[in-house]
Amino acid sequence: TRFMQNQPDLLRLARARLRLFRTVCLPSVRRQTAWGDFLWIIRTDPALDAAIRTELIEMLRASGSLVYATTKEDEEEQGEEREREQTKQTKRSDNDNDKNGVGITYLVGSNDNYISANATLSNVRPFDVRHMLSALTSHPPSVLAGKLSSLRELLDELTIAGTQNQPSHPPNVVLWTRLDADDGLHVRYLEHLQSQAVRYFLPDYYSSFDSRPGRILLRNDARAVPYRPPRWTYWCAGTNVDWFLDARRS
């Protein structure tokens, strides 16, 4: 999710977008039925106004979306400001965002985007999740809020899995969705997307796909033909709801 990238000083615009984020984007992500099974990375300008940044972090914390650093390593690397923010948080044993100690939501100070090539990432492929994680873990101060150690663990997991070529180690399948700060998703969207990704990319792991691993039955033919998973694909929402300002209301 992008928030005020390359617009750090437009305070009135930032506050309007904060209201849209709180009303539309945040609840639709927080209520996903797949909550806990994806990462939410919010990218903002590194020079974003301090008051706006604090309000955004508090908004994420209050919604139960944010995990703060919980290890000494995190606190030391991400600086005194991060440590001060953590002291404000009341620790709760029932925090459902801290799923097995894994961070879910991150606020990152960066104007880079990986959805398409841009000037600052001219030599990086779009959607390169390994490069994104490497950039974050190699520059801890850029992680303004979130659990840095979880990003390292994910990068290690992707790196190790990518070197394995065994049935017990399925290939990496990374799903990437860009959701702007004034947009929302159906609450089952990510669950559906993940299920479809397993169906098409990892059919051996999709129990209701077919009783024979790696094969699909043609609808117009009784023969079973070998199925080769695609290298990549796009999923596009078939319907959407647009909202507009009601000029009759102040």
PDB file of C-alpha atoms in Angstrom:
ATOM      1  CA  THR A   1       0.000   0.000   0.000  1.00  0.00           C
ATOM      2  CA  ARG A   2       1.336   3.421  -0.957  1.00  0.00           C
ATOM      3  CA  PHE A   3       0.824   6.386   1.359  1.00  0.00           C
ATOM      4  CA  MET A   4       2.055   9.917   0.535  1.00  0.00           C
ATOM      5  CA  GLN A   5       5.124   8.807  -1.404  1.00  0.00           C
ATOM      6  CA  ASN A   6       7.022  11.833  -2.771  1.00  0.00           C
ATOM      7  CA  GLN A   7       4.506  14.111  -1.010  1.00  0.00           C
ATOM      8  CA  PRO A   8       5.883  14.408   2.539  1.00  0.00           C
ATOM      9  CA  ASP A   9       4.924  18.046   3.159  1.00  0.00           C
ATOM     10  CA  LEU A  10       1.327  18.118   1.900  1.00  0.00           C
ATOM     11  CA  LEU A  11      -0.183  17.966   5.366  1.00  0.00           C
ATOM     12  CA  ARG A  12      -3.825  18.679   4.546  1.00  0.00           C
ATOM     13  CA  LEU A  13      -3.761  16.054   1.820  1.00  0.00           C
ATOM     14  CA  ALA A  14      -2.076  13.630   4.224  1.00  0.00           C
ATOM     15  CA  ARG A  15      -4.786  14.101   6.847  1.00  0.00           C
ATOM     16  CA  ALA A  16      -7.521  13.584   4.250  1.00  0.00           C
ATOM     17  CA  ARG A  17      -5.819  10.381   3.120  1.00  0.00           C
ATOM     18  CA  LEU A  18      -5.471   9.238   6.714  1.00  0.00           C
ATOM     19  CA  ARG A  19      -9.258   9.491   7.076  1.00  0.00           C
ATOM     20  CA  LEU A  20      -9.774   7.505   3.877  1.00  0.00           C
ATOM     21  CA  PHE A  21      -7.223   4.935   5.023  1.00  0.00           C
ATOM     22  CA  ARG A  22      -8.910   4.551   8.413  1.00  0.00           C
ATOM     23  CA  THR A  23     -12.410   4.342   6.904  1.00  0.00           C
ATOM     24  CA  VAL A  24     -11.876   2.233   3.769  1.00  0.00           C
ATOM     25  CA  CYS A  25      -8.508   0.545   3.437  1.00  0.00           C
ATOM     26  CA  LEU A  26      -7.547  -0.430   6.980  1.00  0.00           C
ATOM     27  CA  PRO A  27     -10.756  -2.249   8.007  1.00  0.00           C
ATOM     28  CA  SER A  28     -10.988  -4.143   4.710  1.00  0.00           C
ATOM     29  CA  VAL A  29      -7.459  -5.513   5.166  1.00  0.00           C
ATOM     30  CA  ARG A  30      -7.735  -6.129   8.910  1.00  0.00           C
ATOM     31  CA  ARG A  31     -10.938  -8.159   8.426  1.00  0.00           C
ATOM     32  CA  GLN A  32      -9.542 -10.440   5.731  1.00  0.00           C
ATOM     33  CA  THR A  33     -10.416 -14.070   6.418  1.00  0.00           C
ATOM     34  CA  ALA A  34      -6.788 -14.848   5.509  1.00  0.00           C
ATOM     35  CA  TRP A  35      -5.495 -12.430   8.189  1.00  0.00           C
ATOM     36  CA  GLY A  36      -2.235 -13.799   9.543  1.00  0.00           C
ATOM     37  CA  ASP A  37      -1.332 -15.559   6.281  1.00  0.00           C
ATOM     38  CA  PHE A  38       0.042 -12.567   4.383  1.00  0.00           C
ATOM     39  CA  LEU A  39       2.288  -9.544   4.889  1.00  0.00           C
ATOM     40  CA  TRP A  40       0.994  -5.994   4.611  1.00  0.00           C
ATOM     41  CA  ILE A  41       3.743  -3.537   3.695  1.00  0.00           C
ATOM     42  CA  ILE A  42       2.791   0.149   3.704  1.00  0.00           C
ATOM     43  CA  ARG A  43       5.333   2.354   1.953  1.00  0.00           C
ATOM     44  CA  THR A  44       5.530   6.053   2.705  1.00  0.00           C
ATOM     45  CA  ASP A  45       7.946   8.915   2.080  1.00  0.00           C
ATOM     46  CA  PRO A  46      10.953   8.712   4.445  1.00  0.00           C
ATOM     47  CA  ALA A  47      10.509  12.441   5.144  1.00  0.00           C
ATOM     48  CA  LEU A  48       6.805  12.169   5.982  1.00  0.00           C
ATOM     49  CA  ASP A  49       5.738  14.705   8.597  1.00  0.00           C
ATOM     50  CA  ALA A  50       6.455  13.253  12.048  1.00  0.00           C
ATOM     51  CA  ALA A  51       2.963  13.942  13.381  1.00  0.00           C
ATOM     52  CA  ILE A  52       1.333  12.246  10.383  1.00  0.00           C
ATOM     53  CA  ARG A  53       3.658   9.265  10.721  1.00  0.00           C
ATOM     54  CA  THR A  54       2.892   8.920  14.431  1.00  0.00           C
ATOM     55  CA  GLU A  55      -0.851   9.103  13.768  1.00  0.00           C
ATOM     56  CA  LEU A  56      -0.572   6.417  11.095  1.00  0.00           C
ATOM     57  CA  ILE A  57       1.405   4.118  13.406  1.00  0.00           C
ATOM     58  CA  GLU A  58      -1.066   4.639  16.239  1.00  0.00           C
ATOM     59  CA  MET A  59      -3.938   3.935  13.859  1.00  0.00           C
ATOM     60  CA  LEU A  60      -2.353   0.608  12.876  1.00  0.00           C
ATOM     61  CA  ARG A  61      -1.599  -0.249  16.497  1.00  0.00           C
ATOM     62  CA  ALA A  62      -5.108   0.557  17.697  1.00  0.00           C
ATOM     63  CA  SER A  63      -6.634  -1.672  15.001  1.00  0.00           C
ATOM     64  CA  GLY A  64      -4.529  -4.640  16.108  1.00  0.00           C
ATOM     65  CA  SER A  65      -2.688  -4.636  12.784  1.00  0.00           C
ATOM     66  CA  LEU A  66       0.809  -3.913  14.032  1.00  0.00           C
ATOM     67  CA  VAL A  67       3.458  -5.939  15.798  1.00  0.00           C
ATOM     68  CA  TYR A  68       6.246  -3.898  17.364  1.00  0.00           C
ATOM     69  CA  ALA A  69       9.791  -5.159  17.880  1.00  0.00           C
ATOM     70  CA  THR A  70       9.947  -7.809  20.549  1.00  0.00           C
ATOM     71  CA  THR A  71      13.651  -8.688  20.511  1.00  0.00           C
ATOM     72  CA  LYS A  72      16.685  -6.758  21.707  1.00  0.00           C
ATOM     73  CA  GLU A  73      18.178  -7.024  18.223  1.00  0.00           C
ATOM     74  CA  ASP A  74      15.162  -5.290  16.697  1.00  0.00           C
ATOM     75  CA  GLU A  75      15.249  -2.487  19.245  1.00  0.00           C
ATOM     76  CA  GLU A  76      18.977  -1.808  18.869  1.00  0.00           C
ATOM     77  CA  GLU A  77      18.946  -1.819  15.062  1.00  0.00           C
ATOM     78  CA  GLN A  78      15.876   0.289  14.586  1.00  0.00           C
ATOM     79  CA  GLY A  79      16.917   2.976  17.015  1.00  0.00           C
ATOM     80  CA  GLU A  80      15.733   4.815  20.072  1.00  0.00           C
ATOM     81  CA  GLU A  81      12.613   6.179  18.392  1.00  0.00           C
ATOM     82  CA  ARG A  82      11.343   2.660  17.748  1.00  0.00           C
ATOM     83  CA  GLU A  83      12.076   1.744  21.377  1.00  0.00           C
ATOM     84  CA  ARG A  84      10.144   4.762  22.647  1.00  0.00           C
ATOM     85  CA  GLU A  85       7.178   3.806  20.482  1.00  0.00           C
ATOM     86  CA  GLN A  86       7.242   0.315  21.939  1.00  0.00           C
ATOM     87  CA  THR A  87       7.106   1.574  25.527  1.00  0.00           C
ATOM     88  CA  LYS A  88       3.764   3.186  24.692  1.00  0.00           C
ATOM     89  CA  GLN A  89       2.287  -0.154  23.735  1.00  0.00           C
ATOM     90  CA  THR A  90       0.496  -2.206  26.377  1.00  0.00           C
ATOM     91  CA  LYS A  91       1.533  -5.806  25.884  1.00  0.00           C
ATOM     92  CA  ARG A  92      -1.392  -8.194  25.618  1.00  0.00           C
ATOM     93  CA  SER A  93      -1.162 -11.973  25.584  1.00  0.00           C
ATOM     94  CA  ASP A  94      -4.192 -12.212  23.305  1.00  0.00           C
ATOM     95  CA  ASN A  95      -2.789 -10.021  20.514  1.00  0.00           C
ATOM     96  CA  ASP A  96      -3.982 -11.997  17.474  1.00  0.00           C
ATOM     97  CA  ASN A  97      -1.597 -10.102  15.215  1.00  0.00           C
ATOM     98  CA  ASP A  98       1.423 -11.761  16.827  1.00  0.00           C
ATOM     99  CA  LYS A  99       0.796 -15.137  15.251  1.00  0.00           C
ATOM    100  CA  ASN A 100       3.570 -17.439  16.500  1.00  0.00           C
ATOM    101  CA  GLY A 101       5.754 -14.367  16.856  1.00  0.00           C
ATOM    102  CA  VAL A 102       5.563 -13.479  13.167  1.00  0.00           C
ATOM    103  CA  GLY A 103       5.099  -9.852  12.137  1.00  0.00           C
ATOM    104  CA  ILE A 104       2.285  -9.118   9.706  1.00  0.00           C
ATOM    105  CA  THR A 105       2.145  -5.359   9.095  1.00  0.00           C
ATOM    106  CA  TYR A 106       5.058  -3.033   8.325  1.00  0.00           C
ATOM    107  CA  LEU A 107       5.391   0.703   7.776  1.00  0.00           C
ATOM    108  CA  VAL A 108       8.390   1.370   5.539  1.00  0.00           C
ATOM    109  CA  GLY A 109      10.030   4.688   4.724  1.00  0.00           C
ATOM    110  CA  SER A 110      10.756   4.410   1.006  1.00  0.00           C
ATOM    111  CA  ASN A 111       9.667   5.966  -2.272  1.00  0.00           C
ATOM    112  CA  ASP A 112      10.584   2.819  -4.194  1.00  0.00           C
ATOM    113  CA  ASN A 113       7.842   0.653  -5.655  1.00  0.00           C
ATOM    114  CA  TYR A 114       8.235  -2.861  -6.995  1.00  0.00           C
ATOM    115  CA  ILE A 115       4.968  -3.043  -8.891  1.00  0.00           C
ATOM    116  CA  SER A 116       6.757  -1.675 -11.965  1.00  0.00           C
ATOM    117  CA  ALA A 117      10.214  -0.443 -12.847  1.00  0.00           C
ATOM    118  CA  ASN A 118      11.097   3.073 -11.744  1.00  0.00           C
ATOM    119  CA  ALA A 119      14.148   5.318 -11.830  1.00  0.00           C
ATOM    120  CA  THR A 120      15.493   4.287  -8.434  1.00  0.00           C
ATOM    121  CA  LEU A 121      15.085   0.574  -9.185  1.00  0.00           C
ATOM    122  CA  SER A 122      16.102   0.500 -12.845  1.00  0.00           C
ATOM    123  CA  ASN A 123      18.014  -2.778 -12.505  1.00  0.00           C
ATOM    124  CA  VAL A 124      15.381  -4.601 -10.450  1.00  0.00           C
ATOM    125  CA  ARG A 125      12.635  -6.760 -11.898  1.00  0.00           C
ATOM    126  CA  PRO A 126       9.079  -5.799 -10.940  1.00  0.00           C
ATOM    127  CA  PHE A 127       7.626  -7.896  -8.119  1.00  0.00           C
ATOM    128  CA  ASP A 128      11.115  -8.958  -6.952  1.00  0.00           C
ATOM    129  CA  VAL A 129      10.182  -9.848  -3.382  1.00  0.00           C
ATOM    130  CA  ARG A 130      13.681 -11.076  -2.512  1.00  0.00           C
ATOM    131  CA  HIS A 131      15.216  -7.739  -3.469  1.00  0.00           C
ATOM    132  CA  MET A 132      12.561  -5.905  -1.470  1.00  0.00           C
ATOM    133  CA  LEU A 133      13.190  -7.995   1.653  1.00  0.00           C
ATOM    134  CA  SER A 134      16.965  -7.710   1.241  1.00  0.00           C
ATOM    135  CA  ALA A 135      16.719  -3.927   0.956  1.00  0.00           C
ATOM    136  CA  LEU A 136      14.634  -3.720   4.135  1.00  0.00           C
ATOM    137  CA  THR A 137      16.749  -6.067   6.231  1.00  0.00           C
ATOM    138  CA  SER A 138      20.002  -4.436   5.123  1.00  0.00           C
ATOM    139  CA  HIS A 139      18.712  -0.983   6.143  1.00  0.00           C
ATOM    140  CA  PRO A 140      16.758  -1.452   9.413  1.00  0.00           C
ATOM    141  CA  PRO A 141      16.001   2.278   9.970  1.00  0.00           C
ATOM    142  CA  SER A 142      13.759   2.180   6.887  1.00  0.00           C
ATOM    143  CA  VAL A 143      11.351  -0.083   8.801  1.00  0.00           C
ATOM    144  CA  LEU A 144       9.424   2.549  10.749  1.00  0.00           C
ATOM    145  CA  ALA A 145       7.113   0.045  12.413  1.00  0.00           C
ATOM    146  CA  GLY A 146       6.920  -3.728  12.339  1.00  0.00           C
ATOM    147  CA  LYS A 147       8.902  -6.779  13.375  1.00  0.00           C
ATOM    148  CA  LEU A 148      12.208  -6.767  11.484  1.00  0.00           C
ATOM    149  CA  SER A 149      13.244 -10.274  12.540  1.00  0.00           C
ATOM    150  CA  SER A 150      10.202 -11.735  10.757  1.00  0.00           C
ATOM    151  CA  LEU A 151      11.334 -10.180   7.465  1.00  0.00           C
ATOM    152  CA  ARG A 152      14.720 -11.833   7.879  1.00  0.00           C
ATOM    153  CA  GLU A 153      13.090 -15.184   8.562  1.00  0.00           C
ATOM    154  CA  LEU A 154      10.920 -14.877   5.461  1.00  0.00           C
ATOM    155  CA  LEU A 155      13.906 -13.937   3.285  1.00  0.00           C
ATOM    156  CA  ASP A 156      15.826 -16.946   4.608  1.00  0.00           C
ATOM    157  CA  GLU A 157      12.838 -19.207   3.975  1.00  0.00           C
ATOM    158  CA  LEU A 158      12.456 -18.025   0.380  1.00  0.00           C
ATOM    159  CA  THR A 159      16.190 -18.331  -0.242  1.00  0.00           C
ATOM    160  CA  ILE A 160      16.425 -21.867   1.131  1.00  0.00           C
ATOM    161  CA  ALA A 161      13.255 -23.068  -0.599  1.00  0.00           C
ATOM    162  CA  GLY A 162      14.490 -21.626  -3.879  1.00  0.00           C
ATOM    163  CA  THR A 163      17.595 -23.837  -3.762  1.00  0.00           C
ATOM    164  CA  GLN A 164      15.642 -27.042  -3.129  1.00  0.00           C
ATOM    165  CA  ASN A 165      14.446 -29.239  -5.960  1.00  0.00           C
ATOM    166  CA  GLN A 166      12.654 -31.962  -4.044  1.00  0.00           C
ATOM    167  CA  PRO A 167       8.992 -32.967  -3.755  1.00  0.00           C
ATOM    168  CA  SER A 168       9.084 -32.054  -0.066  1.00  0.00           C
ATOM    169  CA  HIS A 169      10.029 -28.481  -0.970  1.00  0.00           C
ATOM    170  CA  PRO A 170       7.427 -26.961  -3.305  1.00  0.00           C
ATOM    171  CA  PRO A 171       8.558 -24.065  -5.509  1.00  0.00           C
ATOM    172  CA  ASN A 172       8.163 -20.513  -4.322  1.00  0.00           C
ATOM    173  CA  VAL A 173       4.869 -18.910  -5.253  1.00  0.00           C
ATOM    174  CA  VAL A 174       4.640 -15.239  -4.295  1.00  0.00           C
ATOM    175  CA  LEU A 175       1.394 -13.295  -4.653  1.00  0.00           C
ATOM    176  CA  TRP A 176       1.599  -9.523  -4.870  1.00  0.00           C
ATOM    177  CA  THR A 177      -1.310  -7.092  -4.645  1.00  0.00           C
ATOM    178  CA  ARG A 178      -1.111  -3.306  -4.586  1.00  0.00           C
ATOM    179  CA  LEU A 179      -3.928  -1.714  -2.642  1.00  0.00           C
ATOM    180  CA  ASP A 180      -3.925   2.070  -2.527  1.00  0.00           C
ATOM    181  CA  ALA A 181      -4.682   3.803   0.757  1.00  0.00           C
ATOM    182  CA  ASP A 182      -8.162   4.863  -0.395  1.00  0.00           C
ATOM    183  CA  ASP A 183      -9.191   1.426  -1.708  1.00  0.00           C
ATOM    184  CA  GLY A 184     -10.584  -1.692  -0.058  1.00  0.00           C
ATOM    185  CA  LEU A 185     -10.954  -5.420  -0.704  1.00  0.00           C
ATOM    186  CA  HIS A 186     -13.734  -7.952  -0.238  1.00  0.00           C
ATOM    187  CA  VAL A 187     -13.001  -9.649   3.084  1.00  0.00           C
ATOM    188  CA  ARG A 188     -12.513 -13.053   1.401  1.00  0.00           C
ATOM    189  CA  TYR A 189     -10.419 -11.724  -1.478  1.00  0.00           C
ATOM    190  CA  LEU A 190      -6.986 -12.828  -0.282  1.00  0.00           C
ATOM    191  CA  GLU A 191      -8.241 -16.220   0.885  1.00  0.00           C
ATOM    192  CA  HIS A 192      -9.745 -16.835  -2.552  1.00  0.00           C
ATOM    193  CA  LEU A 193      -6.610 -15.630  -4.315  1.00  0.00           C
ATOM    194  CA  GLN A 194      -4.358 -17.887  -2.251  1.00  0.00           C
ATOM    195  CA  SER A 195      -6.602 -20.882  -2.915  1.00  0.00           C
ATOM    196  CA  GLN A 196      -6.554 -20.234  -6.657  1.00  0.00           C
ATOM    197  CA  ALA A 197      -2.783 -19.805  -6.643  1.00  0.00           C
ATOM    198  CA  VAL A 198      -2.343 -23.211  -5.008  1.00  0.00           C
ATOM    199  CA  ARG A 199      -4.769 -24.703  -7.503  1.00  0.00           C
ATOM    200  CA  TYR A 200      -2.908 -23.422 -10.559  1.00  0.00           C
ATOM    201  CA  PHE A 201       0.709 -23.330  -9.371  1.00  0.00           C
ATOM    202  CA  LEU A 202       0.828 -26.198  -6.849  1.00  0.00           C
ATOM    203  CA  PRO A 203      -1.858 -28.659  -7.920  1.00  0.00           C
ATOM    204  CA  ASP A 204      -0.267 -31.458  -5.873  1.00  0.00           C
ATOM    205  CA  TYR A 205      -1.231 -29.510  -2.756  1.00  0.00           C
ATOM    206  CA  TYR A 206      -4.791 -28.721  -3.800  1.00  0.00           C
ATOM    207  CA  SER A 207      -6.817 -31.592  -2.331  1.00  0.00           C
ATOM    208  CA  SER A 208      -9.974 -31.102  -4.383  1.00  0.00           C
ATOM    209  CA  PHE A 209      -8.206 -30.428  -7.662  1.00  0.00           C
ATOM    210  CA  ASP A 210      -7.886 -34.016  -8.882  1.00  0.00           C
ATOM    211  CA  SER A 211      -7.075 -37.342  -7.297  1.00  0.00           C
ATOM    212  CA  ARG A 212      -4.030 -37.690  -9.558  1.00  0.00           C
ATOM    213  CA  PRO A 213      -1.243 -35.243  -8.683  1.00  0.00           C
ATOM    214  CA  GLY A 214      -0.240 -32.847 -11.407  1.00  0.00           C
ATOM    215  CA  ARG A 215      -3.047 -33.757 -13.829  1.00  0.00           C
ATOM    216  CA  ILE A 216      -6.236 -32.048 -14.977  1.00  0.00           C
ATOM    217  CA  LEU A 217      -9.277 -33.607 -16.627  1.00  0.00           C
ATOM    218  CA  LEU A 218     -10.312 -31.804 -19.784  1.00  0.00           C
ATOM    219  CA  ARG A 219     -13.980 -30.865 -19.631  1.00  0.00           C
ATOM    220  CA  ASN A 220     -14.567 -31.775 -23.271  1.00  0.00           C
ATOM    221  CA  ASP A 221     -12.520 -34.944 -23.226  1.00  0.00           C
ATOM    222  CA  ALA A 222     -12.438 -37.923 -20.910  1.00  0.00           C
ATOM    223  CA  ARG A 223      -8.678 -38.217 -21.227  1.00  0.00           C
ATOM    224  CA  ALA A 224      -6.371 -36.894 -18.542  1.00  0.00           C
ATOM    225  CA  VAL A 225      -3.520 -34.767 -19.876  1.00  0.00           C
ATOM    226  CA  PRO A 226      -0.367 -33.650 -18.062  1.00  0.00           C
ATOM    227  CA  TYR A 227      -0.705 -30.238 -16.496  1.00  0.00           C
ATOM    228  CA  ARG A 228       2.172 -27.766 -16.478  1.00  0.00           C
ATOM    229  CA  PRO A 229       1.805 -24.916 -13.971  1.00  0.00           C
ATOM    230  CA  PRO A 230       2.285 -21.430 -15.454  1.00  0.00           C
ATOM    231  CA  ARG A 231       5.362 -19.360 -14.637  1.00  0.00           C
ATOM    232  CA  TRP A 232       3.213 -16.347 -13.726  1.00  0.00           C
ATOM    233  CA  THR A 233      -0.292 -15.020 -14.049  1.00  0.00           C
ATOM    234  CA  TYR A 234      -2.480 -12.003 -13.262  1.00  0.00           C
ATOM    235  CA  TRP A 235      -5.775 -12.122 -11.428  1.00  0.00           C
ATOM    236  CA  CYS A 236      -8.111  -9.250 -12.239  1.00  0.00           C
ATOM    237  CA  ALA A 237     -11.234  -8.439 -10.239  1.00  0.00           C
ATOM    238  CA  GLY A 238     -14.285  -8.786 -12.467  1.00  0.00           C
ATOM    239  CA  THR A 239     -16.394  -6.289 -10.534  1.00  0.00           C
ATOM    240  CA  ASN A 240     -15.739  -3.268  -8.381  1.00  0.00           C
ATOM    241  CA  VAL A 241     -17.642  -0.610  -6.466  1.00  0.00           C
ATOM    242  CA  ASP A 242     -16.754   3.039  -7.070  1.00  0.00           C
ATOM    243  CA  TRP A 243     -17.417   5.746  -4.525  1.00  0.00           C
ATOM    244  CA  PHE A 244     -17.829   9.466  -5.178  1.00  0.00           C
ATOM    245  CA  LEU A 245     -18.030  12.601  -3.058  1.00  0.00           C
ATOM    246  CA  ASP A 246     -21.612  13.618  -2.361  1.00  0.00           C
ATOM    247  CA  ALA A 247     -21.659  17.306  -3.282  1.00  0.00           C
ATOM    248  CA  ARG A 248     -24.892  17.785  -1.338  1.00  0.00           C
ATOM    249  CA  ARG A 249     -23.102  17.168   1.979  1.00  0.00           C
ATOM    250  CA  SER A 250     -20.472  19.394   3.502  1.00  0.00           C
TER     251      SER A 250
END
